[in-house]
mmCIF file of C-alpha atoms and ligand atoms in Angstrom:
data_model
loop_
_atom_site.group_PDB
_atom_site.id
_atom_site.type_symbol
_atom_site.label_atom_id
_atom_site.label_comp_id
_atom_site.label_asym_id
_atom_site.label_seq_id
_atom_site.Cartn_x
_atom_site.Cartn_y
_atom_site.Cartn_z
ATOM 1 C CA MET K 679 -24.143 -3.061 8.741
ATOM 2 C CA ILE K 680 -20.817 -1.280 8.441
ATOM 3 C CA LEU K 681 -19.672 -0.784 4.898
ATOM 4 C CA ARG K 682 -15.977 -0.911 4.069
ATOM 5 C CA ILE K 683 -14.673 1.756 1.712
ATOM 6 C CA ILE K 684 -11.374 0.882 0.072
ATOM 7 C CA VAL K 685 -9.175 3.625 -1.302
ATOM 8 C CA CYS K 686 -6.411 2.614 -3.695
ATOM 9 C CA ALA K 687 -3.500 5.013 -3.393
ATOM 10 C CA LYS K 688 -0.110 5.070 -5.026
ATOM 11 C CA GLU K 689 3.192 6.591 -3.992
ATOM 12 C CA THR K 690 4.529 9.034 -6.589
ATOM 13 C CA PRO K 691 7.374 11.567 -6.773
ATOM 14 C CA ASP K 692 6.580 14.933 -5.225
ATOM 15 C CA THR K 693 5.124 17.303 -7.821
ATOM 16 C CA VAL K 694 8.015 19.727 -7.184
ATOM 17 C CA ALA K 695 10.555 17.018 -8.084
ATOM 18 C CA THR K 696 12.239 17.148 -11.468
ATOM 19 C CA VAL K 697 11.279 13.899 -13.115
ATOM 20 C CA GLU K 698 13.581 13.111 -16.031
ATOM 21 C CA ALA K 699 14.448 10.298 -18.333
ATOM 22 C CA ARG K 700 18.136 9.406 -18.141
ATOM 23 C CA GLU K 701 19.493 6.624 -20.309
ATOM 24 C CA GLY K 702 15.940 5.435 -20.864
ATOM 25 C CA VAL K 703 15.107 5.239 -17.155
ATOM 26 C CA VAL K 704 12.708 7.578 -15.365
ATOM 27 C CA THR K 705 14.421 9.158 -12.381
ATOM 28 C CA TRP K 706 13.628 11.800 -9.764
ATOM 29 C CA ASP K 707 16.960 11.403 -7.910
ATOM 30 C CA ASP K 708 16.358 11.514 -4.172
ATOM 31 C CA ALA K 709 13.278 13.755 -4.287
ATOM 32 C CA PRO K 710 10.699 12.700 -1.694
ATOM 33 C CA LEU K 711 7.856 10.330 -2.546
ATOM 34 C CA VAL K 712 4.355 11.411 -1.613
ATOM 35 C CA ILE K 713 0.793 10.201 -1.990
ATOM 36 C CA ASN K 714 -0.313 10.603 -5.619
ATOM 37 C CA PRO K 715 -2.056 14.013 -5.467
ATOM 38 C CA TRP K 716 -5.276 12.691 -7.047
ATOM 39 C CA ASP K 717 -5.511 10.033 -4.350
ATOM 40 C CA GLU K 718 -5.793 12.656 -1.597
ATOM 41 C CA TYR K 719 -9.214 13.474 -3.084
ATOM 42 C CA ALA K 720 -10.129 9.795 -2.984
ATOM 43 C CA VAL K 721 -9.178 9.506 0.705
ATOM 44 C CA GLU K 722 -10.989 12.745 1.529
ATOM 45 C CA GLU K 723 -14.188 11.539 -0.142
ATOM 46 C CA ALA K 724 -14.144 8.292 1.841
ATOM 47 C CA LEU K 725 -13.703 10.257 5.072
ATOM 48 C CA LEU K 726 -16.450 12.722 4.131
ATOM 49 C CA LEU K 727 -18.918 9.900 3.458
ATOM 50 C CA ARG K 728 -18.275 8.621 6.960
ATOM 51 C CA GLU K 729 -18.549 12.076 8.494
ATOM 52 C CA LYS K 730 -21.873 12.642 6.721
ATOM 53 C CA GLY K 731 -23.295 9.678 8.660
ATOM 54 C CA LEU K 732 -22.540 6.617 6.549
ATOM 55 C CA ALA K 733 -21.587 3.693 8.794
ATOM 56 C CA ALA K 734 -18.285 2.956 7.136
ATOM 57 C CA THR K 735 -14.623 2.200 7.654
ATOM 58 C CA CYS K 736 -11.817 3.300 5.358
ATOM 59 C CA THR K 737 -9.068 0.884 4.323
ATOM 60 C CA VAL K 738 -6.269 2.164 2.094
ATOM 61 C CA ILE K 739 -4.383 -0.217 -0.183
ATOM 62 C CA SER K 740 -1.198 0.456 -2.093
ATOM 63 C CA MET K 741 0.918 -1.794 -4.260
ATOM 64 C CA GLY K 742 4.540 -0.736 -4.291
ATOM 65 C CA ARG K 743 8.109 -1.150 -3.152
ATOM 66 C CA GLU K 744 9.005 -2.824 0.137
ATOM 67 C CA ASP K 745 9.330 0.413 2.120
ATOM 68 C CA GLY K 746 6.780 2.280 0.008
ATOM 69 C CA SER K 747 4.301 3.335 2.669
ATOM 70 C CA GLU K 748 4.296 7.149 2.196
ATOM 71 C CA ALA K 749 0.867 7.179 0.520
ATOM 72 C CA LEU K 750 -0.532 4.903 3.200
ATOM 73 C CA LYS K 751 0.898 6.927 6.091
ATOM 74 C CA HIS K 752 -0.517 10.111 4.594
ATOM 75 C CA ALA K 753 -3.954 8.502 4.300
ATOM 76 C CA ILE K 754 -3.801 7.327 7.925
ATOM 77 C CA ALA K 755 -2.731 10.833 8.988
ATOM 78 C CA MET K 756 -5.783 12.219 7.167
ATOM 79 C CA GLY K 757 -8.033 9.804 9.096
ATOM 80 C CA ALA K 758 -8.169 6.432 7.310
ATOM 81 C CA ASP K 759 -8.576 3.437 9.633
ATOM 82 C CA GLU K 760 -6.298 0.826 8.148
ATOM 83 C CA ALA K 761 -3.447 0.582 5.655
ATOM 84 C CA ILE K 762 -2.250 -2.356 3.578
ATOM 85 C CA LEU K 763 0.874 -2.452 1.438
ATOM 86 C CA ILE K 764 1.113 -5.148 -1.206
ATOM 87 C CA SER K 765 4.752 -5.664 -1.956
ATOM 88 C CA ASP K 766 6.514 -8.532 -3.619
ATOM 89 C CA PRO K 767 9.526 -8.738 -5.965
ATOM 90 C CA VAL K 768 7.362 -10.599 -8.520
ATOM 91 C CA LEU K 769 5.246 -7.449 -8.879
ATOM 92 C CA ALA K 770 8.144 -5.131 -9.821
ATOM 93 C CA ASP K 771 7.485 -3.067 -12.971
ATOM 94 C CA ALA K 772 3.846 -4.162 -13.037
ATOM 95 C CA ASP K 773 1.780 -2.867 -15.935
ATOM 96 C CA THR K 774 -1.829 -1.810 -15.384
ATOM 97 C CA LEU K 775 -3.160 -5.285 -16.210
ATOM 98 C CA LEU K 776 -1.077 -6.792 -13.427
ATOM 99 C CA THR K 777 -1.671 -3.845 -11.063
ATOM 100 C CA SER K 778 -5.431 -4.113 -11.507
ATOM 101 C CA HIS K 779 -5.263 -7.896 -11.031
ATOM 102 C CA VAL K 780 -3.389 -7.415 -7.737
ATOM 103 C CA LEU K 781 -5.675 -4.639 -6.450
ATOM 104 C CA ALA K 782 -8.847 -6.537 -7.386
ATOM 105 C CA GLN K 783 -7.524 -9.652 -5.675
ATOM 106 C CA ALA K 784 -6.679 -7.600 -2.556
ATOM 107 C CA ILE K 785 -10.195 -6.119 -2.527
ATOM 108 C CA ARG K 786 -11.659 -9.630 -2.790
ATOM 109 C CA GLN K 787 -10.041 -10.492 0.544
ATOM 110 C CA PHE K 788 -12.834 -8.501 2.225
ATOM 111 C CA GLU K 789 -16.503 -9.467 2.123
ATOM 112 C CA ASP K 790 -17.904 -6.139 3.293
ATOM 113 C CA VAL K 791 -16.601 -3.733 0.628
ATOM 114 C CA GLY K 792 -19.263 -1.365 -0.685
ATOM 115 C CA LEU K 793 -17.101 1.114 -2.531
ATOM 116 C CA ALA K 794 -13.577 1.279 -3.962
ATOM 117 C CA VAL K 795 -12.332 4.799 -4.615
ATOM 118 C CA PHE K 796 -9.473 5.767 -6.932
ATOM 119 C CA GLY K 797 -7.937 9.025 -8.050
ATOM 120 C CA ARG K 798 -8.533 9.855 -11.697
ATOM 121 C CA GLN K 799 -4.922 9.059 -12.603
ATOM 122 C CA ALA K 800 -1.431 8.686 -11.191
ATOM 123 C CA ILE K 801 0.953 11.545 -11.973
ATOM 124 C CA ASP K 802 3.823 9.212 -12.892
ATOM 125 C CA GLY K 803 2.448 6.303 -14.967
ATOM 126 C CA ASP K 804 -0.454 8.516 -16.073
ATOM 127 C CA THR K 805 -2.414 5.842 -17.908
ATOM 128 C CA GLY K 806 -5.714 6.424 -16.073
ATOM 129 C CA GLN K 807 -6.551 2.755 -16.683
ATOM 130 C CA THR K 808 -6.275 1.182 -13.250
ATOM 131 C CA ALA K 809 -9.687 1.996 -11.746
ATOM 132 C CA VAL K 810 -11.583 0.833 -14.821
ATOM 133 C CA GLN K 811 -9.616 -2.384 -15.029
ATOM 134 C CA VAL K 812 -10.195 -3.127 -11.329
ATOM 135 C CA GLY K 813 -13.927 -2.488 -11.765
ATOM 136 C CA ARG K 814 -14.016 -4.789 -14.770
ATOM 137 C CA ARG K 815 -12.153 -7.561 -12.958
ATOM 138 C CA LEU K 816 -14.508 -7.349 -9.978
ATOM 139 C CA GLY K 817 -17.582 -7.085 -12.196
ATOM 140 C CA TRP K 818 -18.773 -4.053 -10.203
ATOM 141 C CA SER K 819 -20.462 -0.841 -11.311
ATOM 142 C CA THR K 820 -17.648 1.419 -12.489
ATOM 143 C CA LEU K 821 -18.127 5.178 -12.510
ATOM 144 C CA THR K 822 -15.265 7.379 -13.696
ATOM 145 C CA TYR K 823 -14.625 11.160 -13.555
ATOM 146 C CA VAL K 824 -16.875 11.545 -10.521
ATOM 147 C CA SER K 825 -17.157 15.181 -9.436
ATOM 148 C CA HIS K 826 -19.848 14.684 -6.795
ATOM 149 C CA ILE K 827 -21.424 11.773 -4.922
ATOM 150 C CA LEU K 828 -25.087 12.773 -4.807
ATOM 151 C CA GLU K 829 -26.325 9.778 -2.821
ATOM 152 C CA LEU K 830 -24.952 6.546 -1.449
ATOM 153 C CA ASP K 831 -27.740 4.364 -0.101
ATOM 154 C CA ALA K 832 -26.205 1.325 1.577
ATOM 155 C CA ALA K 833 -29.630 -0.144 2.450
ATOM 156 C CA GLU K 834 -30.857 0.106 -1.161
ATOM 157 C CA GLY K 835 -27.418 -0.840 -2.472
ATOM 158 C CA SER K 836 -27.095 2.097 -4.858
ATOM 159 C CA ILE K 837 -24.848 5.043 -5.589
ATOM 160 C CA THR K 838 -25.728 8.140 -7.612
ATOM 161 C CA VAL K 839 -22.954 10.405 -8.827
ATOM 162 C CA GLU K 840 -22.319 13.396 -11.014
ATOM 163 C CA ARG K 841 -19.729 12.770 -13.715
ATOM 164 C CA MET K 842 -17.931 15.782 -15.178
ATOM 165 C CA LEU K 843 -16.971 15.429 -18.829
ATOM 166 C CA GLU K 844 -15.603 17.925 -21.341
ATOM 167 C CA GLN K 845 -19.001 18.074 -23.030
ATOM 168 C CA GLY K 846 -21.011 18.546 -19.845
ATOM 169 C CA ARG K 847 -22.256 16.805 -16.758
ATOM 170 C CA GLN K 848 -24.051 13.494 -16.308
ATOM 171 C CA ILE K 849 -25.945 11.993 -13.409
ATOM 172 C CA CYS K 850 -25.337 8.240 -13.200
ATOM 173 C CA THR K 851 -26.664 5.609 -10.822
ATOM 174 C CA GLY K 852 -25.057 2.244 -10.197
ATOM 175 C CA THR K 853 -25.520 -0.666 -7.862
ATOM 176 C CA LEU K 854 -23.197 -1.298 -4.933
ATOM 177 C CA PRO K 855 -20.505 -2.486 -4.665
ATOM 178 C CA ALA K 856 -19.007 0.052 -7.006
ATOM 179 C CA VAL K 857 -15.662 1.379 -8.190
ATOM 180 C CA ILE K 858 -15.347 5.117 -8.706
ATOM 181 C CA SER K 859 -12.527 7.384 -9.850
ATOM 182 C CA VAL K 860 -12.706 10.942 -8.635
ATOM 183 C CA LEU K 861 -11.824 14.368 -10.012
ATOM 184 C CA LYS K 862 -10.324 17.271 -8.102
ATOM 185 C CA ASP K 863 -13.699 19.082 -8.174
ATOM 186 C CA ILE K 864 -15.112 16.568 -5.710
ATOM 187 C CA ASN K 865 -13.727 18.055 -2.493
ATOM 188 C CA GLU K 866 -10.862 19.904 -0.840
ATOM 189 C CA PRO K 867 -8.537 17.394 0.861
ATOM 190 C CA ARG K 868 -7.819 18.164 4.503
ATOM 191 C CA TYR K 869 -4.322 18.659 5.855
ATOM 192 C CA PRO K 870 -3.381 15.912 8.288
ATOM 193 C CA SER K 871 -3.752 17.111 11.883
ATOM 194 C CA PHE K 872 -0.934 16.855 14.407
ATOM 195 C CA VAL K 873 -2.815 13.998 16.096
ATOM 196 C CA GLY K 874 -3.257 12.321 12.715
ATOM 197 C CA LEU K 875 0.451 12.587 11.912
ATOM 198 C CA ARG K 876 1.299 11.052 15.269
ATOM 199 C CA ARG K 877 -1.227 8.272 14.676
ATOM 200 C CA ALA K 878 0.383 7.596 11.281
ATOM 201 C CA THR K 879 3.797 7.063 12.868
ATOM 202 C CA GLN K 880 2.262 4.657 15.401
ATOM 203 C CA THR K 881 0.102 2.673 12.962
ATOM 204 C CA ASP K 882 1.525 -0.550 11.616
ATOM 205 C CA VAL K 883 1.061 -0.975 7.891
ATOM 206 C CA ALA K 884 0.094 -4.572 7.089
ATOM 207 C CA VAL K 885 2.275 -6.014 4.317
ATOM 208 C CA TRP K 886 0.807 -8.617 1.983
ATOM 209 C CA THR K 887 2.730 -10.629 -0.594
ATOM 210 C CA ALA K 888 1.439 -12.013 -3.888
ATOM 211 C CA VAL K 889 0.879 -15.392 -2.216
ATOM 212 C CA ASP K 890 -1.102 -13.764 0.628
ATOM 213 C CA ILE K 891 -3.715 -12.586 -1.870
ATOM 214 C CA GLY K 892 -3.780 -15.874 -3.742
ATOM 215 C CA LEU K 893 -1.819 -14.858 -6.844
ATOM 216 C CA GLY K 894 -0.153 -17.820 -8.464
ATOM 217 C CA ALA K 895 3.403 -17.872 -9.780
ATOM 218 C CA ALA K 896 2.266 -16.915 -13.288
ATOM 219 C CA VAL K 897 1.730 -13.217 -12.637
ATOM 220 C CA ILE K 898 3.202 -11.351 -15.565
ATOM 221 C CA SER K 899 2.984 -7.922 -17.135
ATOM 222 C CA LYS K 900 2.188 -7.618 -20.828
ATOM 223 C CA VAL K 901 3.414 -4.036 -21.320
ATOM 224 C CA THR K 902 6.971 -2.768 -20.851
ATOM 225 C CA TRP K 903 8.372 0.724 -21.434
ATOM 226 C CA PRO K 904 11.835 0.113 -22.927
ATOM 227 C CA GLU K 905 12.452 3.701 -23.970
ATOM 228 C CA VAL K 906 11.542 6.872 -22.150
ATOM 229 C CA SER K 907 12.846 10.274 -23.223
ATOM 230 C CA ASN K 908 12.368 13.907 -22.305
ATOM 231 C CA LEU K 909 10.458 16.252 -24.575
ATOM 232 C CA PRO K 910 12.718 18.402 -26.783
ATOM 233 C CA VAL K 911 13.434 21.793 -25.239
ATOM 234 C CA HIS K 912 11.909 24.587 -27.302
ATOM 235 C CA ALA K 913 14.061 27.713 -27.331
ATOM 236 C CA GLY K 914 11.919 30.784 -27.866
ATOM 237 C CA ALA K 915 12.473 34.531 -27.605
ATOM 238 C CA ALA K 916 9.897 36.947 -26.254
ATOM 239 C CA GLU K 917 9.410 40.367 -27.836
ATOM 240 C CA ILE K 918 7.546 43.214 -26.236
ATOM 241 C CA ILE K 919 5.645 45.390 -28.692
ATOM 242 C CA ASP K 920 5.764 49.096 -27.857
ATOM 243 C CA GLY K 921 3.211 51.699 -28.810
ATOM 244 C CA ALA K 922 1.564 54.808 -27.449
ATOM 245 C CA THR K 923 -1.924 53.303 -27.576
ATOM 246 C CA ALA K 924 -3.476 49.849 -27.551
ATOM 247 C CA GLU K 925 -4.549 50.355 -31.193
ATOM 248 C CA GLU K 926 -0.972 51.174 -32.219
ATOM 249 C CA LYS K 927 0.329 48.051 -30.456
ATOM 250 C CA VAL K 928 -2.319 45.886 -32.105
ATOM 251 C CA GLU K 929 -1.484 47.361 -35.530
ATOM 252 C CA LYS K 930 2.216 46.573 -35.039
ATOM 253 C CA LEU K 931 1.371 43.055 -33.840
ATOM 254 C CA VAL K 932 -0.833 42.441 -36.899
ATOM 255 C CA GLU K 933 1.938 43.633 -39.229
ATOM 256 C CA LYS K 934 4.428 41.316 -37.572
ATOM 257 C CA LEU K 935 2.088 38.344 -37.787
ATOM 258 C CA MET K 936 1.403 39.095 -41.468
ATOM 259 C CA ALA K 937 5.134 39.367 -42.155
ATOM 260 C CA GLU K 938 5.616 35.946 -40.491
ATOM 261 C CA LYS K 939 2.686 34.650 -42.601
ATOM 262 C CA GLY K 940 0.882 33.880 -39.318
ATOM 263 C CA ILE K 941 -2.266 35.700 -40.512
ATOM 264 C CA TRP K 942 -3.600 37.224 -43.734
ATOM 265 C CA ARG K 943 -5.727 40.338 -44.021
HETATM 266 C C1 FAD M 1123 7.287 5.385 -17.991
HETATM 267 C C2 FAD M 1123 6.187 4.432 -17.705
HETATM 268 C C3 FAD M 1123 5.277 4.134 -18.681
HETATM 269 C C4 FAD M 1123 4.237 3.228 -18.451
HETATM 270 N N1 FAD M 1123 3.380 2.941 -19.451
HETATM 271 C C5 FAD M 1123 2.427 1.980 -19.266
HETATM 272 C C6 FAD M 1123 1.533 1.631 -20.301
HETATM 273 O O1 FAD M 1123 1.525 2.219 -21.390
HETATM 274 N N2 FAD M 1123 0.608 0.633 -20.048
HETATM 275 C C7 FAD M 1123 0.538 -0.030 -18.844
HETATM 276 O O2 FAD M 1123 -0.269 -0.922 -18.687
HETATM 277 N N3 FAD M 1123 1.368 0.314 -17.817
HETATM 278 C C8 FAD M 1123 2.294 1.305 -18.001
HETATM 279 N N4 FAD M 1123 3.116 1.662 -16.972
HETATM 280 C C9 FAD M 1123 2.924 1.008 -15.672
HETATM 281 C C10 FAD M 1123 1.883 1.733 -14.824
HETATM 282 O O3 FAD M 1123 2.389 3.012 -14.478
HETATM 283 C C11 FAD M 1123 1.643 0.904 -13.578
HETATM 284 O O4 FAD M 1123 0.930 -0.252 -13.904
HETATM 285 C C12 FAD M 1123 0.914 1.579 -12.446
HETATM 286 O O5 FAD M 1123 0.938 0.761 -11.298
HETATM 287 C C13 FAD M 1123 -0.564 1.880 -12.687
HETATM 288 O O6 FAD M 1123 -0.733 2.718 -13.732
HETATM 289 P P1 FAD M 1123 -0.711 4.302 -13.606
HETATM 290 O O7 FAD M 1123 0.493 4.702 -12.818
HETATM 291 O O8 FAD M 1123 -0.832 4.781 -14.985
HETATM 292 O O9 FAD M 1123 -1.991 4.625 -12.729
HETATM 293 P P2 FAD M 1123 -3.404 5.250 -13.230
HETATM 294 O O10 FAD M 1123 -4.192 4.191 -13.891
HETATM 295 O O11 FAD M 1123 -3.194 6.545 -13.937
HETATM 296 O O12 FAD M 1123 -3.980 5.543 -11.774
HETATM 297 C C14 FAD M 1123 -5.355 5.619 -11.470
HETATM 298 C C15 FAD M 1123 -5.510 5.388 -9.991
HETATM 299 O O13 FAD M 1123 -5.181 4.010 -9.747
HETATM 300 C C16 FAD M 1123 -4.584 3.850 -8.466
HETATM 301 N N5 FAD M 1123 -3.340 3.120 -8.552
HETATM 302 C C17 FAD M 1123 -2.484 3.024 -9.604
HETATM 303 N N6 FAD M 1123 -1.444 2.261 -9.280
HETATM 304 C C18 FAD M 1123 -1.644 1.862 -7.992
HETATM 305 C C19 FAD M 1123 -0.897 1.066 -7.098
HETATM 306 N N7 FAD M 1123 0.271 0.536 -7.457
HETATM 307 N N8 FAD M 1123 -1.386 0.858 -5.862
HETATM 308 C C20 FAD M 1123 -2.570 1.415 -5.493
HETATM 309 N N9 FAD M 1123 -3.311 2.193 -6.290
HETATM 310 C C21 FAD M 1123 -2.846 2.406 -7.535
HETATM 311 C C22 FAD M 1123 -4.429 5.221 -7.904
HETATM 312 O O14 FAD M 1123 -5.564 5.467 -7.105
HETATM 313 C C23 FAD M 1123 -4.519 6.162 -9.125
HETATM 314 O O15 FAD M 1123 -4.933 7.428 -8.813
HETATM 315 C C24 FAD M 1123 4.129 2.601 -17.187
HETATM 316 C C25 FAD M 1123 5.035 2.947 -16.173
HETATM 317 C C26 FAD M 1123 6.053 3.843 -16.431
HETATM 318 C C27 FAD M 1123 7.009 4.183 -15.326
#
């Protein structure tokens, strides 16, 4: 049996773009949109599983604006098989509850899904909630902060992963189907090949509306973000401490810190 791996990927502003809040609205002017950097690791892991011998296909799903297929095209250029954009005016400004509802409903359209892979977070919304909420809605095993897939046994219906936490590492096993969110430690995403880039321009992205995935008219967000502002700019001056020896420099530094009441002897 061929197992379908679904990767959920979001379009975000390029990391080199200057993202600012202007009059309460987040803007990145006309900077290019790219695949959310964390999602490249998710796509790569799906492709690696297939290359290591798992009989699998890779479908990438994104919810976004009408012409928001950058993330999907990038995933196809990397080697994903199929791309689906869910776009509908009723989904504008979706919060994570609505986003996870939409993504879970899209995943339910397929009967053969064994694994849904997410990046750890999106670099714009940055809530890190979506994967967990999708897992909860589907009622699947949900494994976050995955730094390594140790084993995926489709016949046994199990997945064993290493989770990397601040306090240490954990080995966790869950049943399939499962939702995982991956860390950057998990792999090194490939650059799309020339052939892949050409394939991406030739591949049609399927577009689904809210009705196509069976969402009723009452799809609403519960969270809004009425005010967004930039962090205050901290003006600071740098001072270089001179001295003939390291000890002399340290002594001068200590005196300065004591004078500023930064430290006490
Ligand atoms: C300024 C601002 C503040 C916000 N604050 C909140 C808030 O506090 N609470 C709230 O519920 N919503 C909030 N949102 C909305 C939230 O950004 C969206 O719901 C978004 O679609 C998902 O959340 P995220 O970007 O935080 O993704 P995360 O949960 O950080 O992303 C995790 C992974 O989920 C996947 N993913 C996320 N969105 C999509 C998508 N549209 N399509 C496919 N895959 C996806 C990606 O794989 C990503 O790597 C905010 C949005 C903005 C612009």
